[in-house]
Coordinates of C-alpha atoms in Angstrom, one line a residue:
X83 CA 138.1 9.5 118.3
X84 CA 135.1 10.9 119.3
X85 CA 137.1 14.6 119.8
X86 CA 138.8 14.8 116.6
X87 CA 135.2 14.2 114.8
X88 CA 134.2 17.3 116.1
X89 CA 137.4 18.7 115.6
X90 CA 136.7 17.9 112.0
X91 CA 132.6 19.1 111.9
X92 CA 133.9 22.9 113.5
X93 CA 137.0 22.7 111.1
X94 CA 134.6 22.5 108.2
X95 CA 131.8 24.8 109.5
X96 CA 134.3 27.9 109.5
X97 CA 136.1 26.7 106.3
X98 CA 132.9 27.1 104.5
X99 CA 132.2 30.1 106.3
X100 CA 135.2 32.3 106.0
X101 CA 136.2 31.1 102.1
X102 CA 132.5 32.4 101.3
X103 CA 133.5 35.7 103.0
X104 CA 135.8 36.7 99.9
X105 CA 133.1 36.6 97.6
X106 CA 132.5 40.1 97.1
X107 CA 134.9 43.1 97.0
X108 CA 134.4 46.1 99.1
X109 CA 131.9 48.9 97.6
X110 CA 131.8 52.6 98.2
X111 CA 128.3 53.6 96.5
X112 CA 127.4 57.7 96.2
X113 CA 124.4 59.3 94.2
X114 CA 121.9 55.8 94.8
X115 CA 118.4 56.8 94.2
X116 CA 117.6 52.9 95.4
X117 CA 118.3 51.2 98.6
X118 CA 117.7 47.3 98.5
X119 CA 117.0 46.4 102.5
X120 CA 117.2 42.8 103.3
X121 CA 114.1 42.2 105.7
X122 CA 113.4 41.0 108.4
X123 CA 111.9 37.4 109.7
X124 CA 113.8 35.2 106.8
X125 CA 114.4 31.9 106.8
X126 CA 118.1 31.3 108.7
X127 CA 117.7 34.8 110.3
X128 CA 118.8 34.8 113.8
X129 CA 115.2 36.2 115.0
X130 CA 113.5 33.4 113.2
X131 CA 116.2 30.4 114.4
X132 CA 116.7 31.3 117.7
X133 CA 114.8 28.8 120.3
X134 CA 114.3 26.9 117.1
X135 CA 117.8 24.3 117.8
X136 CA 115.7 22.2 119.8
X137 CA 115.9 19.1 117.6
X138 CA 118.1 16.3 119.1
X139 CA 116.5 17.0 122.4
X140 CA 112.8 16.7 121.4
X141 CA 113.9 13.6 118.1
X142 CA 111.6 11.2 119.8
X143 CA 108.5 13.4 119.9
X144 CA 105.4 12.4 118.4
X145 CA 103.7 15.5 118.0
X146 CA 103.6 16.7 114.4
X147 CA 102.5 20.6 114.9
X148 CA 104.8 23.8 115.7
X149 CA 103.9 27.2 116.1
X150 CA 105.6 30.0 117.0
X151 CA 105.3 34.0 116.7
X152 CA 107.8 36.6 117.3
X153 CA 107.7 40.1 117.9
X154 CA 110.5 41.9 116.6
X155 CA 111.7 45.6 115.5
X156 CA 115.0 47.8 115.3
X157 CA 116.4 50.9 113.5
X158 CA 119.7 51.5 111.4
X159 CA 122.5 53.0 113.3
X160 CA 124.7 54.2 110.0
X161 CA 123.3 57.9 109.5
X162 CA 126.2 59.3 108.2
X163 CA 127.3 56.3 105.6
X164 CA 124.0 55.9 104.1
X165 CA 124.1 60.0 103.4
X166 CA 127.3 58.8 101.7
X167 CA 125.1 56.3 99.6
X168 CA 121.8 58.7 98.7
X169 CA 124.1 62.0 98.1
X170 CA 126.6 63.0 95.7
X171 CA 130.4 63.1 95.6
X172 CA 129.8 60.5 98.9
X173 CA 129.2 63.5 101.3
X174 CA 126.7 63.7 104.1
X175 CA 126.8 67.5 104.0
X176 CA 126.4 69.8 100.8
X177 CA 127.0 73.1 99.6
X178 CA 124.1 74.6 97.2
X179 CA 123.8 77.8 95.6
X180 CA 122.7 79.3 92.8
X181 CA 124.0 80.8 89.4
X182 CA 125.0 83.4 90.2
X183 CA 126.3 82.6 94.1
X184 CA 129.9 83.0 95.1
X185 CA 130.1 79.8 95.6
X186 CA 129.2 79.0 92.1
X187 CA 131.0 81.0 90.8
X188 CA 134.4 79.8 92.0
X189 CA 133.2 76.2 92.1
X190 CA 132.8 75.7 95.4
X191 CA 129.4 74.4 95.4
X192 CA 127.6 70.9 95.4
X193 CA 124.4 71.8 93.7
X194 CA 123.4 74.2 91.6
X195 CA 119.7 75.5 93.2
X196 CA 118.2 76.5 90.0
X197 CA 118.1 73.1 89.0
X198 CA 115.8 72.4 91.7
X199 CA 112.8 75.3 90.4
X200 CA 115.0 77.3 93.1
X201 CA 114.9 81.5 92.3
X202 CA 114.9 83.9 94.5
X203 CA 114.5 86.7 91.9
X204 CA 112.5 86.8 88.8
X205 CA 112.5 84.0 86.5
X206 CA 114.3 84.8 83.1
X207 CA 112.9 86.5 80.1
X208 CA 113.7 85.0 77.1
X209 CA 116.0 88.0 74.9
X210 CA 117.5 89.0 78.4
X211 CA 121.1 89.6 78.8
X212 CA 122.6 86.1 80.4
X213 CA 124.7 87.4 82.9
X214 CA 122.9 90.1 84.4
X215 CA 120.4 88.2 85.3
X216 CA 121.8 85.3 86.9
X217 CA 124.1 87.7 88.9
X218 CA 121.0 88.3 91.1
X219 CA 120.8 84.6 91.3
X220 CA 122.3 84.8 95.4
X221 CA 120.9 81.9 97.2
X222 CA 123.3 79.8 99.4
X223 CA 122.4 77.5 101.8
X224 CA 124.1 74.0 103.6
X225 CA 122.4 70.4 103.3
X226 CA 123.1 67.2 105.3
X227 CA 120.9 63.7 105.4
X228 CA 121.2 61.5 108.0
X229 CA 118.8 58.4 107.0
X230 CA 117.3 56.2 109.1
X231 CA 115.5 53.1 108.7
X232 CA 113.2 51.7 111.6
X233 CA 110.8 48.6 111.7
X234 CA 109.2 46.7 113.8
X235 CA 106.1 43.8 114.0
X236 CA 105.2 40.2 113.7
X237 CA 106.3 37.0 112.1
X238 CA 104.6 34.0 112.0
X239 CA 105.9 30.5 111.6
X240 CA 104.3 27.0 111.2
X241 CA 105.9 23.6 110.9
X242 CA 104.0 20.3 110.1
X243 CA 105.9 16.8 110.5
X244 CA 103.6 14.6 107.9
X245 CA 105.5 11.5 107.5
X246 CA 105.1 8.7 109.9
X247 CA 109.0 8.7 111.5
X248 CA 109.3 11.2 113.7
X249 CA 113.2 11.0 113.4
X250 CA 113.3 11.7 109.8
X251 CA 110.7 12.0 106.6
X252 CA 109.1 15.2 105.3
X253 CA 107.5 18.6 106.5
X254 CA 105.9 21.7 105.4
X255 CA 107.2 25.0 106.8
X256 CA 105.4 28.4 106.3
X257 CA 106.2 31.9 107.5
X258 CA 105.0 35.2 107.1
X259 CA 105.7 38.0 108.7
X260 CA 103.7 41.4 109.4
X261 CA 105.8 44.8 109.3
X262 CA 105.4 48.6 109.4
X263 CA 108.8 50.1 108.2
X264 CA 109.5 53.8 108.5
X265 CA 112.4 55.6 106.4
X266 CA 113.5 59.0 106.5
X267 CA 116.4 61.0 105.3
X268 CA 116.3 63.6 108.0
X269 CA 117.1 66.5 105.5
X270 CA 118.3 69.9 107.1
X271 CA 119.3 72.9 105.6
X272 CA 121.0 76.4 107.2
X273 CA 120.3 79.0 104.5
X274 CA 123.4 81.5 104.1
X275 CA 122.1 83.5 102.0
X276 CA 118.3 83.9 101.5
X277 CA 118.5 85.9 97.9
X278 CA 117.4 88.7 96.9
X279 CA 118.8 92.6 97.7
X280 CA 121.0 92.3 100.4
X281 CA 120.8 88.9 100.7
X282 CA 117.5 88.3 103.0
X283 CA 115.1 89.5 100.3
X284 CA 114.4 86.5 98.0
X285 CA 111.4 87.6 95.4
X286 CA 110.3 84.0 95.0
X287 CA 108.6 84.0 91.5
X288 CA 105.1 82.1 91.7
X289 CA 105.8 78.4 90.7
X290 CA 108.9 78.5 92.0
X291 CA 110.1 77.8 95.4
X292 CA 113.6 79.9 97.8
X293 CA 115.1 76.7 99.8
X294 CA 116.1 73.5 99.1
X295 CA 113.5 72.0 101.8
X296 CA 111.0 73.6 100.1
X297 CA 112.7 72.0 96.7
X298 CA 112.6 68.3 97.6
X299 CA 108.9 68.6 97.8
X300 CA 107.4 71.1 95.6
X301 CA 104.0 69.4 93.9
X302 CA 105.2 69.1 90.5
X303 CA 107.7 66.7 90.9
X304 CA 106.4 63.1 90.7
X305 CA 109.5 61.2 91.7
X306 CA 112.5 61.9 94.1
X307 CA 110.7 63.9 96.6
X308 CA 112.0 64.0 100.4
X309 CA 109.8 65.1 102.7
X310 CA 109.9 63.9 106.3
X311 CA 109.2 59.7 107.4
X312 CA 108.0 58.0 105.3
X313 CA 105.7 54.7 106.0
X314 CA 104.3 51.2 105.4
X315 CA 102.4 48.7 107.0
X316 CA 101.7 45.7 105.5
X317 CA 101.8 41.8 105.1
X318 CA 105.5 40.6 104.3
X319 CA 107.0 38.1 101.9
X320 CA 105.1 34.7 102.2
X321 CA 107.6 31.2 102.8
X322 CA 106.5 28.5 102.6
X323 CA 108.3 25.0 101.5
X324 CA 109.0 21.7 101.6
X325 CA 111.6 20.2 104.1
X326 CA 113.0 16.7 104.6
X327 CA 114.4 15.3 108.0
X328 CA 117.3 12.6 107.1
X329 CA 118.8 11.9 110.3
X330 CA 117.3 13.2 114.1
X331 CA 119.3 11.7 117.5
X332 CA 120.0 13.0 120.6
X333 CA 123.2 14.1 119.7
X334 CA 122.9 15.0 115.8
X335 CA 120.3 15.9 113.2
X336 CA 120.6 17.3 109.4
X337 CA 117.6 18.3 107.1
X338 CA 117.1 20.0 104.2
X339 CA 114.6 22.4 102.7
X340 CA 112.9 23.9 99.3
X341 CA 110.4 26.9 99.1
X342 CA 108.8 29.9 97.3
X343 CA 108.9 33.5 98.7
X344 CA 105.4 34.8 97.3
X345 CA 105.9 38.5 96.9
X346 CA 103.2 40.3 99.2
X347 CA 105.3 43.6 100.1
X348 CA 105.1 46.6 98.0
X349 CA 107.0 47.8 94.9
X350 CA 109.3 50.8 94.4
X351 CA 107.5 53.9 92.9
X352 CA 110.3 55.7 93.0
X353 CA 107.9 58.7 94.5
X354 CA 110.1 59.5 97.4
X355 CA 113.8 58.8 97.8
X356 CA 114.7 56.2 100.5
X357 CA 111.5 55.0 100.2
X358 CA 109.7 52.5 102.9
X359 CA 109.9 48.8 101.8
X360 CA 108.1 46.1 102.7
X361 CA 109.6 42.4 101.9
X362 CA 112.1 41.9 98.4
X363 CA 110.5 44.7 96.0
X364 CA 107.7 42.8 94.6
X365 CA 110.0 39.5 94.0
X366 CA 109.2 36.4 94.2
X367 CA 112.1 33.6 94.5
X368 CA 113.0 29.9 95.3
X369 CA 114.9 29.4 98.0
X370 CA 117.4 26.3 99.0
X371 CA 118.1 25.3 102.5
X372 CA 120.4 23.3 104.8
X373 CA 120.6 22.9 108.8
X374 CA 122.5 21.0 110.8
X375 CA 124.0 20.5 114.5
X376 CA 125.3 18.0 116.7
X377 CA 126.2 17.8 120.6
X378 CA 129.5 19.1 121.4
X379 CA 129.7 18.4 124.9
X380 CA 126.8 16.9 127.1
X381 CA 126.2 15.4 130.0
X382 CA 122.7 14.4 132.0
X383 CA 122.0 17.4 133.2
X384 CA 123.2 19.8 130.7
X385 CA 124.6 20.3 127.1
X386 CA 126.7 22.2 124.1
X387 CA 125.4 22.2 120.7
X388 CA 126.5 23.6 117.4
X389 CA 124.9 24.5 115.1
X390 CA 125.0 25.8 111.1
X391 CA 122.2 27.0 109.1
X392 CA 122.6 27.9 105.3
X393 CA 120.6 29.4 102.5
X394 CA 120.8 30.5 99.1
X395 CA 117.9 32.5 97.7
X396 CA 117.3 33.2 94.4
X397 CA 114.9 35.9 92.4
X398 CA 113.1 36.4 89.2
X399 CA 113.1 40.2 87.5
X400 CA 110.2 42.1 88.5
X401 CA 109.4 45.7 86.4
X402 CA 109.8 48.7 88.9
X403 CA 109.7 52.5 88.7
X404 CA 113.2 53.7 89.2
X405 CA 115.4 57.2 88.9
X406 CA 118.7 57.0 87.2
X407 CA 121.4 59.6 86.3
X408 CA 123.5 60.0 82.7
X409 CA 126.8 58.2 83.1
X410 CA 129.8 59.9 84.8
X411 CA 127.1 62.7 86.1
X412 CA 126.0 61.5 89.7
X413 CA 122.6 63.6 90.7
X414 CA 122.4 64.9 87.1
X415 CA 118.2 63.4 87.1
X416 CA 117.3 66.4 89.2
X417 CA 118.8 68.8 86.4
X418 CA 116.3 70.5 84.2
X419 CA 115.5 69.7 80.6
X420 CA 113.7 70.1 77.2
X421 CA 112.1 67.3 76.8
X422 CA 113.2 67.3 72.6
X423 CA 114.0 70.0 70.3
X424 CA 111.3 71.6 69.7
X425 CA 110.4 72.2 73.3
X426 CA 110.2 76.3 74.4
X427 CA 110.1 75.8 78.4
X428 CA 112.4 73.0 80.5
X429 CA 111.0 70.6 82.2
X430 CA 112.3 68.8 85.5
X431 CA 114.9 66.2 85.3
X432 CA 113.8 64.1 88.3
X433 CA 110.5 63.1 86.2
X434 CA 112.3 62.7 82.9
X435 CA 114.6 60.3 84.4
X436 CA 112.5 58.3 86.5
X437 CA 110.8 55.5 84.4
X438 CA 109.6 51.7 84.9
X439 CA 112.5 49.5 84.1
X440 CA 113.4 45.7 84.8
X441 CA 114.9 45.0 87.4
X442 CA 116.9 41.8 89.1
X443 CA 117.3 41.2 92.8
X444 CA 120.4 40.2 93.5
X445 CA 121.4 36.6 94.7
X446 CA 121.0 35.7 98.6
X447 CA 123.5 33.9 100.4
X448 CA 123.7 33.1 104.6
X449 CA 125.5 31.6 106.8
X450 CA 124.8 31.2 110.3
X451 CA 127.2 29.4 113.1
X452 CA 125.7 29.2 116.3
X453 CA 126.5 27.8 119.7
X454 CA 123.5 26.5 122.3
X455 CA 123.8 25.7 125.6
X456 CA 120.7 23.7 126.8
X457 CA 119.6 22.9 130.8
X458 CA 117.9 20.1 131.8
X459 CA 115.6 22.7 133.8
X460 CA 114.7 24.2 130.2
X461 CA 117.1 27.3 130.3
X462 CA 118.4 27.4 126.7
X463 CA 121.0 30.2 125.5
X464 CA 122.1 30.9 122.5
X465 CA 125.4 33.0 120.4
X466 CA 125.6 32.9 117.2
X467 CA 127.3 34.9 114.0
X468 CA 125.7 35.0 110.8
X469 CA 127.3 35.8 107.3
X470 CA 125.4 37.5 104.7
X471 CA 125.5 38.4 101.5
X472 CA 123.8 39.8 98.3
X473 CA 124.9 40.4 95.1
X474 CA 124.6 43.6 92.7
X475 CA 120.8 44.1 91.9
X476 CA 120.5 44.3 87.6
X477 CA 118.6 47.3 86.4
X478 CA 117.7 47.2 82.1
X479 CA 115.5 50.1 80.7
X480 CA 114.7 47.8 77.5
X481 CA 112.3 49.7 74.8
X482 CA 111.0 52.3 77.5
X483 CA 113.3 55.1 76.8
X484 CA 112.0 57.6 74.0
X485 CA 114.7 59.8 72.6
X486 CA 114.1 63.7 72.6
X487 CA 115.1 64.8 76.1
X488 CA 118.4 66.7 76.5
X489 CA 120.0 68.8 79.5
X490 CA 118.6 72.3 79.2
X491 CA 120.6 75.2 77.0
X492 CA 119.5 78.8 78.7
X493 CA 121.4 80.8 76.8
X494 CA 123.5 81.7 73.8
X495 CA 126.6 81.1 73.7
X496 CA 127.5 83.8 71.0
X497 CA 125.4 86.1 72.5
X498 CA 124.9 85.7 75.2
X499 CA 121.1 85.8 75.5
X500 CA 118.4 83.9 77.2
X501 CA 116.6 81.1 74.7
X502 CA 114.3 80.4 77.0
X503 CA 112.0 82.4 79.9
X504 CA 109.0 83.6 81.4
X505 CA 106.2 82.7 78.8
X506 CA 108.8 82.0 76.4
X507 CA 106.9 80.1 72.5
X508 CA 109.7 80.1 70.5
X509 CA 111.2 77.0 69.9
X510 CA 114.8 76.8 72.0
X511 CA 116.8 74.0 70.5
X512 CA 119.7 73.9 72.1
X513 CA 121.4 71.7 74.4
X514 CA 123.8 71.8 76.9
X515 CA 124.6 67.7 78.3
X516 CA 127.9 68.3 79.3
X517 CA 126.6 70.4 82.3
X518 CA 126.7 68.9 86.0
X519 CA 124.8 69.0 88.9
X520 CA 127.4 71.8 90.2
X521 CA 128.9 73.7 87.2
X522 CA 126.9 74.9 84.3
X523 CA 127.5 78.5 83.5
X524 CA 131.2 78.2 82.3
X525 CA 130.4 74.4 80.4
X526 CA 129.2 76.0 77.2
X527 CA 126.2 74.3 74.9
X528 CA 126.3 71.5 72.6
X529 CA 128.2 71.5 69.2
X530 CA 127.1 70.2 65.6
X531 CA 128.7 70.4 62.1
X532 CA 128.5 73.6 60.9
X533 CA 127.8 74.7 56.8
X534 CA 131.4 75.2 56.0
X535 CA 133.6 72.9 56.8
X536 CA 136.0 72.6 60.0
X537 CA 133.2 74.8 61.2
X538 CA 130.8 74.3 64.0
X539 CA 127.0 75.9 65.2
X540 CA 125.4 75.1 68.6
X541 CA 122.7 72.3 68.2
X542 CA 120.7 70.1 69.7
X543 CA 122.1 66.7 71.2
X544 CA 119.2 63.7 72.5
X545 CA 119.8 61.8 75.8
X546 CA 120.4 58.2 74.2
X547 CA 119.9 55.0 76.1
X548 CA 123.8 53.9 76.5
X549 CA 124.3 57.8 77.7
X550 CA 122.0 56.6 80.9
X551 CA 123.8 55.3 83.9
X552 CA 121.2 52.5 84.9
X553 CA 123.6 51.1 87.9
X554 CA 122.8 54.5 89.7
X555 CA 119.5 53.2 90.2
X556 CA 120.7 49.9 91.6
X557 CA 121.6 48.7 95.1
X558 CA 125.3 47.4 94.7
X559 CA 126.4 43.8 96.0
X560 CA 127.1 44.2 99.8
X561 CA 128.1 41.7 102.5
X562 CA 126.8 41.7 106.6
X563 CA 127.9 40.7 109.3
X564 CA 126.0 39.7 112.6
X565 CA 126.4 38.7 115.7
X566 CA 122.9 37.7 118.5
X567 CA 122.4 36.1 121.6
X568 CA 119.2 35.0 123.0
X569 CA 118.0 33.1 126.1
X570 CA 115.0 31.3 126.2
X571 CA 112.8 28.8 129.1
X572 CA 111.4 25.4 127.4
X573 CA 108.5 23.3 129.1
X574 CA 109.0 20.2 127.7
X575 CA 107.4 17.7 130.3
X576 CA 104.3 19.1 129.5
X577 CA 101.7 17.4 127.1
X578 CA 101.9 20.5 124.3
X579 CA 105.9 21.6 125.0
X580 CA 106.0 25.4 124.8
X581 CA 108.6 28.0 124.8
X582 CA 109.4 31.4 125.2
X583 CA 112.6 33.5 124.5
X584 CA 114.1 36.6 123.7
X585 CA 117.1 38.1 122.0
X586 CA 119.2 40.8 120.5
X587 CA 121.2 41.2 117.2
X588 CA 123.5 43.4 115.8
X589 CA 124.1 43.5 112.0
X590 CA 127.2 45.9 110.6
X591 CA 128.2 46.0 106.8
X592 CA 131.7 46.0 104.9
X593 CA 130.0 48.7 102.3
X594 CA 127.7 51.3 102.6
X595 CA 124.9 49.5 101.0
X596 CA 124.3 47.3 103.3
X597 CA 122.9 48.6 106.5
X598 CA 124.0 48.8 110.2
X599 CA 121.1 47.8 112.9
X600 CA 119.8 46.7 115.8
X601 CA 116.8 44.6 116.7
X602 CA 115.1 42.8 119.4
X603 CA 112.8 40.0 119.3
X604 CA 110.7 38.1 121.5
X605 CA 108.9 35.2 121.0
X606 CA 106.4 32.0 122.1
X607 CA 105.7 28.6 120.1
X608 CA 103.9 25.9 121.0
X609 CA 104.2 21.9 119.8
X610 CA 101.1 20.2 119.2

């Protein structure tokens, strides 16, 4: 009887588990300007559970305090996929060039340089013939990313038993961890073609910049710049909650648990992209818990647990500083514009589309399954799989969007002349929104109703809010997998029971937006 109960507890643990797993359909994200990482040290993670399924053996104990720290870090090990998820068209590598490269030319290219304040000859002069001028336009050069994400610090946990049975009643748990986290998109370029005569003579005009590295950094851009790591060090998320004990034996326990996560990390400023964050973006949440286990096998000496820990975590909207692209145009924030009609100059794209909006983390949801084996000599190991998931972050722009911007004309169409250029006064009023990130020459500008009828004139078209693609600036849904093992020593006999362990996890996603990593963690707590 006693076997087919547990028969029964296992059959249910993986039913749970594996009919959650089809929650979410797989994702290929391209042209993100926002990664949502999951951190690390939360409640049900393996680093913060593991030595922590010590309760049927210690059900009887009378002391009321626990404390425990653990030191913890890894690194992403997904490079190339995560350059899938920050660049466009989903490639790591890119092809850049300007107007008037081959590569342009016969649409070949990613990017289009200029768009990025990149000229290697002089800037045009408004009145100049079109084509001319951009044939001089030579610049080639190759991109990659390869984005990494590394961390490492502290996390701190408390636990207070306050009611009077030490087999069941209520307790307070509290946690906070301490991290520095590093990103860094590890941009490289091989310049083809430097510009200018010949094609290793670029005339850089002043205010402008001849490379792409040089691009993603340049002073006047506010938002979307990539230059080198980026870093953080600072106090994490705070947890702390409410727990209740129902049942604790020797061979079985169950309790539950409800808590806050007070935001204490930083915010996206959407300065740099792949920016370092600390905690959930400046969220704060509610959080719903459940842990159970029971013996599996025992005898006096030694014994088999299992184990399943389970949490849902929820998040109110917060107002961050994001960057988005127009719809169907991926990159298309770091194209230049007049920002309205009556502007004579463009301006950049990146800081045009980069604005505070509202934004909703997405729901939490874990599973962990875990397996102990337990000594009577205080040796303690530990395997265990956890199931994660997330769902698609919500990103709303409400009343902060003021219509005049427009993607940039530079020439006439019928004429073919510049509208715009070096100290340029004249009003240009022209727009030209169907343009991409890699083919503007042969796009032509915007059209309005002209004076006769069936007749049309170039004009002037604003960005509206429904032509902004708002998802680009939000992290999709994505689920994780991950498997750990630790192995720990417990001192029980002694008057304050202590421990100390270590461990190692690996975590690997079904999409690109969640994120493949290591980390190792080692840890001491004491009962008092």
């Amino acid at each position: 009887m006693s076997t087919v109960k547990n028969i029964l507890r296992i059959s249910l643990m993986f039913t749970a588990l594996l009919g959650f797993a089809t929650v979410l359909p797989e994702v290929i994200a391209t042209g993100k300007s926002y990664l949502s990482v999951w951190p690390a040290f939360q409640i049900n993670s393996p680093e913060r559970l593991s030595m922590r399924h010590h309760q049927m053996k210690l059900y009887d104990d009378q002391r009321r305090h626990e404390f425990d720290v653990t030191a913890l870090g890894g690194a992403s090990t997904n490079s190339k996929e995560l350059a899938r998820y920050f660049a466009p068209f989903g490639k790591q590598c890119l092809k850049v060039g300007e107007l008037g490269s081959e590569i342009v030319k016969t649409g070949e290219a990613d990017i289009i340089a200029n768009y990025f304040n990149v000229f290697t000859e002089a800037y045009p002069v408004q009145g100049e013939a079109y084509l001319a001028t951009i044939n001089k336009y030579t610049f080639t050069s190759n991109i990659s990313f390869a984005p990494e994400y590394k961390y490492y610090g502290v996390g701190l946990h408390y636990r207070y038993h306050f009611s009077c049975d030490p087999e069941k009643g209520f307790w307070i748990d509290a946690a906070a961890p301490f991290m520095h986290v590093e990103t860094n998109m590890h941009l490289k370029e091989k310049v083809i073609d430097a510009g200018g005569v010949g094609g290793d003579n670029p005339q850089v005009p002043e205010g402008y910049v001849g490379n792409m590295t040089a691009a993603f950094k340049q002073s006047g851009w506010q938002f979307g710049k990539i230059d080198g790591p980026q870093t953080t060090t600072r106090l994490s998320d705070i947890q702390i909650g409410l727990g209740y004990t129902y049942i604790k034996e020797e061979t079985h326990y169950l309790e539950s648990y409800t808590g806050v996560i007070i935001a204490a990390g930083n915010k996206p400023n959407g300065e740099y992209m792949f920016e370092p964050i600390v905690g959930n973006g400046g969220h704060n949440g509610i959080v719903f818990d459940m842990n159970m286990g029971f013996v599996i096998w025992g005898c006096p000496t030694q014994s088999v647990a299992m184990n399943l820990d389970t949490s849902s975590s929820f998040f109110f909207h917060n107002n961050q500083t994001r960057s988005f692209d127009l719809k169907n145009n991926e990159w298309s924030r770091y194209m230049f514009v007049y920002s309205n009609k009556l502007a004579p100059q463009t301006s950049d794209g990146i800081n045009t589309f980069t604005k505070e909006v509202h934004v909703g983390h997405g729901f939490v949801r874990n599973i962990n399954a875990s397996v102990t084996y337990t000594h009577c000599n205080g040796l303690q190991l530990e395997g265990g799989y956890q199931f994660f998931s997330q769902s698609a972050e919500s990103v709303e722009i409400q009343n902060n969007w003021k219509t005049g911007p427009a993607i940039a004309a530079l020439w006439d169409d019928r004429d073919g002349l510049f509208i715009t250029g070096t100290n340029n006064q004249t009003t240009a009023g022209k727009s030209r929104n169907n343009a991409t990130i890699r083919a503007y020459e042969f796009i032509g500008n915007d059209r309005v109703p002209g004076a006769d009828p069936d007749t049309y004139d170039e004009g002037y078209h604003v960005i509206e809010v429904c032509d902004l693609d708002l998802q680009s600036a939000a992290t999709p849904g994505f689920l994780t997998h991950t498997f750990y093992a630790s192995v720990g020593r417990y001192w029980d006999h002694l008057y304050n029971p202590k421990f100390l362990g270590a461990g190692f996890s690996y975590e690997f996603a079904d999409e690109n937006a969640g994120m493949n990593r290591w980390m190792f963690w080692a840890k001491i707590g004491i009962t008092f």
